[in-house]
Amino acid sequence: LPCRGLGSSAHRPREDSWLKSLFVRKVDPRKDAHSNLLAKRETSSLYKLQFHNVKPECLEAYNKLCQEVLPKIHEEKHYPCALVGTWNTWYGEQDQAVHLWRYEGGYPALNEVMSKLRQNKEFTEFRKERGNMLLSRKNQLLLEFSFWNEPVPRDGPNIYELRSYQLRPGTMIEWGNYWARAIRFRQDNNEAVGGFFSQIGQLYMVHHLWAYKDLQTREDIRNAAWHKPGWDELVYYTVPLIQEMESRIMIPLKISPLQ
């Protein structure tokens, strides 16, 4: 494992030893795809993360339309998908909606849902009406890290933070091994909702989803992590793997299973 961002060579033996002890399991990224090494094996779920930038004057109408139509369509049993969460960005990019979907059964389930929705007249009308309200949209297909919590419905009220990391190409295995250890520092308050990495769309993207009672609780929990032995060293070794990072604070819509 290459060392990144190290200081003088005098510290190299200690840091090499630390890196070796950090690994949960030894992996060779050249022998298998990182998706096979890092994703949950007990499930075959595929996730879709959608970002919709809405015309400011249309956000209220957009939310109302989504809350009326989406549950009715996607809660039908013959669609192998489920709405995990839906939010408006509160702090971050404004007038933005974020949707997270789970497809039970991976890519075949995604193809089945998309095929059925193309034949669904109500959904076709919904997309047309929704399209008139949007400035732009993008999505990503994701897998969930094996060591993260399963994103399951939770009661509110909560605010949610979506922390998105653009990693340096070739560093996903390192990131996964560090965070397999790091996540144990962030479980005391049940704030860890889910962790995902991209497969299609913007690549080498990681998304961590957290839930907090409010912004002050978020601040307190994050500050408390720095007093736990080992957290600072994990942060030290993960920072050089990052090219860009972004934080969104989001408020769930009424139909969101994550409240």
Short mmCIF file of C-alpha atoms in Angstrom, two decimals:
data_model
loop_
_atom_site.label_atom_id
_atom_site.label_comp_id
_atom_site.label_asym_id
_atom_site.label_seq_id
_atom_site.Cartn_x
_atom_site.Cartn_y
_atom_site.Cartn_z
CA LEU A 1 0.00 0.00 0.00
CA PRO A 2 1.59 3.30 -1.03
CA CYS A 3 1.99 5.97 1.61
CA ARG A 4 0.50 9.33 0.77
CA GLY A 5 1.24 12.76 2.20
CA LEU A 6 3.89 11.52 4.65
CA GLY A 7 6.40 13.80 6.28
CA SER A 8 10.07 13.03 6.86
CA SER A 9 11.50 9.55 6.31
CA ALA A 10 12.21 9.34 10.04
CA HIS A 11 8.52 8.70 10.65
CA ARG A 12 8.20 6.11 7.88
CA PRO A 13 8.59 2.91 10.01
CA ARG A 14 5.87 3.96 12.45
CA GLU A 15 3.50 5.00 9.67
CA ASP A 16 4.16 1.85 7.63
CA SER A 17 3.36 -0.23 10.71
CA TRP A 18 0.18 1.76 11.29
CA LEU A 19 -0.94 1.28 7.70
CA LYS A 20 -0.39 -2.47 7.89
CA SER A 21 -2.39 -2.75 11.11
CA LEU A 22 -5.20 -0.66 9.64
CA PHE A 23 -6.24 -3.20 7.01
CA VAL A 24 -9.34 -5.24 7.78
CA ARG A 25 -8.34 -7.75 5.13
CA LYS A 26 -5.54 -7.80 2.58
CA VAL A 27 -6.70 -7.11 -0.95
CA ASP A 28 -4.99 -6.74 -4.29
CA PRO A 29 -6.98 -4.25 -6.41
CA ARG A 30 -5.51 -5.76 -9.57
CA LYS A 31 -7.14 -9.15 -8.96
CA ASP A 32 -10.77 -8.05 -8.58
CA ALA A 33 -13.01 -5.04 -9.09
CA HIS A 34 -13.33 -2.81 -6.04
CA SER A 35 -17.11 -3.25 -6.26
CA ASN A 36 -16.67 -6.96 -5.48
CA LEU A 37 -14.26 -6.27 -2.64
CA LEU A 38 -16.15 -3.47 -0.89
CA ALA A 39 -19.88 -3.99 -1.51
CA LYS A 40 -22.32 -5.97 0.62
CA ARG A 41 -22.37 -9.59 -0.55
CA GLU A 42 -25.44 -10.64 1.41
CA THR A 43 -27.62 -8.31 -0.69
CA SER A 44 -27.75 -7.49 -4.36
CA SER A 45 -29.22 -4.02 -3.95
CA LEU A 46 -28.41 -1.23 -6.36
CA TYR A 47 -29.02 2.39 -5.37
CA LYS A 48 -29.82 5.41 -7.50
CA LEU A 49 -29.06 8.90 -6.22
CA GLN A 50 -30.85 11.74 -8.05
CA PHE A 51 -30.11 15.46 -7.86
CA HIS A 52 -32.77 17.78 -9.29
CA ASN A 53 -32.08 21.52 -9.44
CA VAL A 54 -35.50 23.13 -9.43
CA LYS A 55 -36.54 26.56 -10.65
CA PRO A 56 -36.81 28.62 -7.43
CA GLU A 57 -40.40 29.62 -8.08
CA CYS A 58 -41.37 25.96 -8.68
CA LEU A 59 -39.93 24.22 -5.63
CA GLU A 60 -43.18 24.14 -3.66
CA ALA A 61 -45.11 22.80 -6.66
CA TYR A 62 -42.34 20.27 -7.36
CA ASN A 63 -42.48 18.93 -3.81
CA LYS A 64 -46.27 18.69 -3.91
CA LEU A 65 -46.19 16.82 -7.21
CA CYS A 66 -43.56 14.33 -5.97
CA GLN A 67 -45.46 13.70 -2.75
CA GLU A 68 -48.65 12.99 -4.67
CA VAL A 69 -47.27 10.74 -7.40
CA LEU A 70 -44.10 8.95 -6.30
CA PRO A 71 -45.49 6.87 -3.40
CA LYS A 72 -48.47 5.78 -5.48
CA ILE A 73 -46.26 4.50 -8.30
CA HIS A 74 -43.30 3.00 -6.50
CA GLU A 75 -45.15 1.34 -3.62
CA GLU A 76 -46.83 -1.04 -6.05
CA LYS A 77 -45.54 -4.58 -5.44
CA HIS A 78 -44.68 -5.31 -9.07
CA TYR A 79 -42.01 -2.60 -9.05
CA PRO A 80 -38.85 -4.08 -7.43
CA CYS A 81 -37.69 -0.74 -6.03
CA ALA A 82 -38.23 1.36 -2.94
CA LEU A 83 -37.85 5.00 -2.03
CA VAL A 84 -35.14 5.18 0.65
CA GLY A 85 -35.28 8.92 1.22
CA THR A 86 -36.23 12.20 -0.42
CA TRP A 87 -35.11 15.65 0.70
CA ASN A 88 -34.70 19.32 -0.10
CA THR A 89 -31.22 20.77 0.36
CA TRP A 90 -31.30 23.27 3.21
CA TYR A 91 -27.65 24.32 3.29
CA GLY A 92 -25.58 23.75 0.17
CA GLU A 93 -26.92 24.07 -3.35
CA GLN A 94 -30.25 25.82 -3.05
CA ASP A 95 -33.63 24.86 -4.59
CA GLN A 96 -32.43 21.29 -4.93
CA ALA A 97 -34.23 17.99 -4.44
CA VAL A 98 -32.33 14.79 -3.61
CA HIS A 99 -33.86 11.33 -4.02
CA LEU A 100 -32.35 7.97 -3.03
CA TRP A 101 -33.83 4.73 -4.46
CA ARG A 102 -33.07 1.07 -3.80
CA TYR A 103 -33.47 -1.59 -6.51
CA GLU A 104 -33.79 -5.05 -4.98
CA GLY A 105 -31.97 -7.37 -7.36
CA GLY A 106 -29.41 -5.05 -8.91
CA TYR A 107 -29.28 -4.13 -12.58
CA PRO A 108 -32.03 -6.57 -13.70
CA ALA A 109 -34.40 -4.91 -11.21
CA LEU A 110 -33.42 -1.46 -12.49
CA ASN A 111 -34.09 -2.51 -16.08
CA GLU A 112 -37.44 -4.02 -15.11
CA VAL A 113 -38.57 -0.85 -13.31
CA MET A 114 -37.48 1.44 -16.13
CA SER A 115 -39.27 -0.73 -18.70
CA LYS A 116 -42.50 -0.74 -16.71
CA LEU A 117 -42.38 2.99 -16.03
CA ARG A 118 -42.06 3.76 -19.74
CA GLN A 119 -45.43 2.09 -20.17
CA ASN A 120 -46.99 3.86 -17.19
CA LYS A 121 -49.08 6.75 -18.47
CA GLU A 122 -49.32 8.44 -15.08
CA PHE A 123 -45.55 8.39 -14.68
CA THR A 124 -45.06 9.70 -18.21
CA GLU A 125 -47.31 12.65 -17.42
CA PHE A 126 -45.55 13.15 -14.11
CA ARG A 127 -42.12 13.32 -15.79
CA LYS A 128 -43.39 15.81 -18.36
CA GLU A 129 -44.87 18.09 -15.71
CA ARG A 130 -41.80 17.71 -13.51
CA GLY A 131 -39.45 18.49 -16.40
CA ASN A 132 -41.01 21.92 -16.82
CA MET A 133 -39.95 22.75 -13.25
CA LEU A 134 -36.29 21.75 -13.53
CA LEU A 135 -33.12 23.65 -14.40
CA SER A 136 -30.91 20.56 -14.46
CA ARG A 137 -30.71 17.01 -13.14
CA LYS A 138 -28.16 14.24 -12.74
CA ASN A 139 -28.00 10.80 -11.18
CA GLN A 140 -25.56 8.12 -10.11
CA LEU A 141 -25.85 4.38 -9.62
CA LEU A 142 -24.30 3.26 -6.34
CA LEU A 143 -23.42 0.22 -4.27
CA GLU A 144 -23.35 0.26 -0.47
CA PHE A 145 -20.19 -0.39 1.51
CA SER A 146 -20.23 -3.71 3.33
CA PHE A 147 -19.26 -2.16 6.68
CA TRP A 148 -21.87 0.62 6.72
CA ASN A 149 -25.33 0.50 8.24
CA GLU A 150 -28.26 -0.52 6.05
CA PRO A 151 -30.34 2.63 5.32
CA VAL A 152 -33.67 1.74 6.95
CA PRO A 153 -36.66 4.00 7.73
CA ARG A 154 -36.35 6.05 10.90
CA ASP A 155 -38.59 8.37 12.86
CA GLY A 156 -37.96 12.07 13.04
CA PRO A 157 -37.65 14.86 13.16
CA ASN A 158 -34.07 14.81 11.89
CA ILE A 159 -31.86 16.77 9.60
CA TYR A 160 -29.64 14.80 7.21
CA GLU A 161 -26.13 15.47 6.03
CA LEU A 162 -24.95 14.06 2.72
CA ARG A 163 -21.16 14.24 2.59
CA SER A 164 -19.85 13.59 -0.93
CA TYR A 165 -16.20 12.84 -1.64
CA GLN A 166 -14.50 12.83 -5.04
CA LEU A 167 -11.59 10.43 -4.53
CA ARG A 168 -8.37 10.24 -6.48
CA PRO A 169 -8.63 7.45 -9.10
CA GLY A 170 -7.26 4.18 -7.78
CA THR A 171 -7.80 4.94 -4.09
CA MET A 172 -11.20 3.33 -3.44
CA ILE A 173 -9.70 0.22 -1.81
CA GLU A 174 -7.65 2.37 0.56
CA TRP A 175 -10.68 4.48 1.42
CA GLY A 176 -12.78 1.41 2.12
CA ASN A 177 -10.19 -0.16 4.40
CA TYR A 178 -9.72 3.02 6.41
CA TRP A 179 -13.45 3.60 6.83
CA ALA A 180 -14.08 -0.02 7.82
CA ARG A 181 -12.22 1.02 10.96
CA ALA A 182 -13.38 4.64 11.12
CA ILE A 183 -17.12 3.86 11.15
CA ARG A 184 -16.89 2.38 14.65
CA PHE A 185 -16.08 5.87 15.96
CA ARG A 186 -19.38 7.20 14.59
CA GLN A 187 -21.95 4.68 15.86
CA ASP A 188 -22.60 5.87 19.43
CA ASN A 189 -25.48 8.20 18.57
CA ASN A 190 -27.00 6.17 15.71
CA GLU A 191 -26.10 8.95 13.30
CA ALA A 192 -24.67 6.72 10.54
CA VAL A 193 -27.44 6.08 7.98
CA GLY A 194 -25.63 4.70 4.93
CA GLY A 195 -22.41 4.71 2.92
CA PHE A 196 -22.22 4.29 -0.87
CA PHE A 197 -19.76 4.40 -3.75
CA SER A 198 -20.52 5.12 -7.40
CA GLN A 199 -20.63 2.62 -10.24
CA ILE A 200 -22.12 4.73 -13.04
CA GLY A 201 -22.14 8.50 -13.34
CA GLN A 202 -19.36 10.48 -11.69
CA LEU A 203 -16.83 7.78 -10.77
CA TYR A 204 -14.72 7.43 -7.63
CA MET A 205 -17.48 9.19 -5.73
CA VAL A 206 -18.32 8.27 -2.14
CA HIS A 207 -21.43 9.41 -0.29
CA HIS A 208 -21.89 9.21 3.48
CA LEU A 209 -25.41 9.87 4.81
CA TRP A 210 -25.83 10.98 8.44
CA ALA A 211 -28.86 11.88 10.59
CA TYR A 212 -28.86 14.41 13.43
CA LYS A 213 -31.47 15.99 15.66
CA ASP A 214 -30.29 19.48 14.67
CA LEU A 215 -27.19 21.40 13.63
CA GLN A 216 -25.90 21.81 17.18
CA THR A 217 -26.21 18.06 17.80
CA ARG A 218 -24.26 17.49 14.59
CA GLU A 219 -21.51 19.80 15.83
CA ASP A 220 -21.35 18.12 19.24
CA ILE A 221 -21.18 14.58 17.81
CA ARG A 222 -18.51 15.46 15.27
CA ASN A 223 -16.39 17.24 17.90
CA ALA A 224 -16.70 14.27 20.27
CA ALA A 225 -15.15 11.96 17.66
CA TRP A 226 -11.85 13.86 17.93
CA HIS A 227 -11.55 12.84 21.58
CA LYS A 228 -11.62 9.12 20.71
CA PRO A 229 -8.12 7.61 20.34
CA GLY A 230 -7.43 6.69 16.73
CA TRP A 231 -9.95 8.95 14.96
CA ASP A 232 -7.37 11.66 14.25
CA GLU A 233 -4.99 9.17 12.63
CA LEU A 234 -7.73 7.77 10.40
CA VAL A 235 -8.60 11.27 9.23
CA TYR A 236 -4.91 11.96 8.62
CA TYR A 237 -4.63 9.03 6.22
CA THR A 238 -7.93 9.52 4.38
CA VAL A 239 -7.55 13.23 3.62
CA PRO A 240 -4.82 12.72 0.94
CA LEU A 241 -7.17 10.37 -0.93
CA ILE A 242 -9.71 13.16 -1.55
CA GLN A 243 -9.77 15.51 -4.54
CA GLU A 244 -12.98 17.37 -3.64
CA MET A 245 -15.63 17.16 -0.94
CA GLU A 246 -19.07 18.65 -0.42
CA SER A 247 -21.56 18.73 2.43
CA ARG A 248 -25.31 19.15 2.06
CA ILE A 249 -27.69 19.62 4.98
CA MET A 250 -31.09 18.30 3.90
CA ILE A 251 -34.66 18.33 5.21
CA PRO A 252 -36.83 15.27 4.45
CA LEU A 253 -40.13 15.59 2.60
CA LYS A 254 -43.26 14.19 4.24
CA ILE A 255 -43.16 11.04 2.09
CA SER A 256 -39.56 10.21 2.96
CA PRO A 257 -39.09 6.93 4.90
CA LEU A 258 -36.09 8.64 6.49
CA GLN A 259 -37.64 11.33 8.67
#
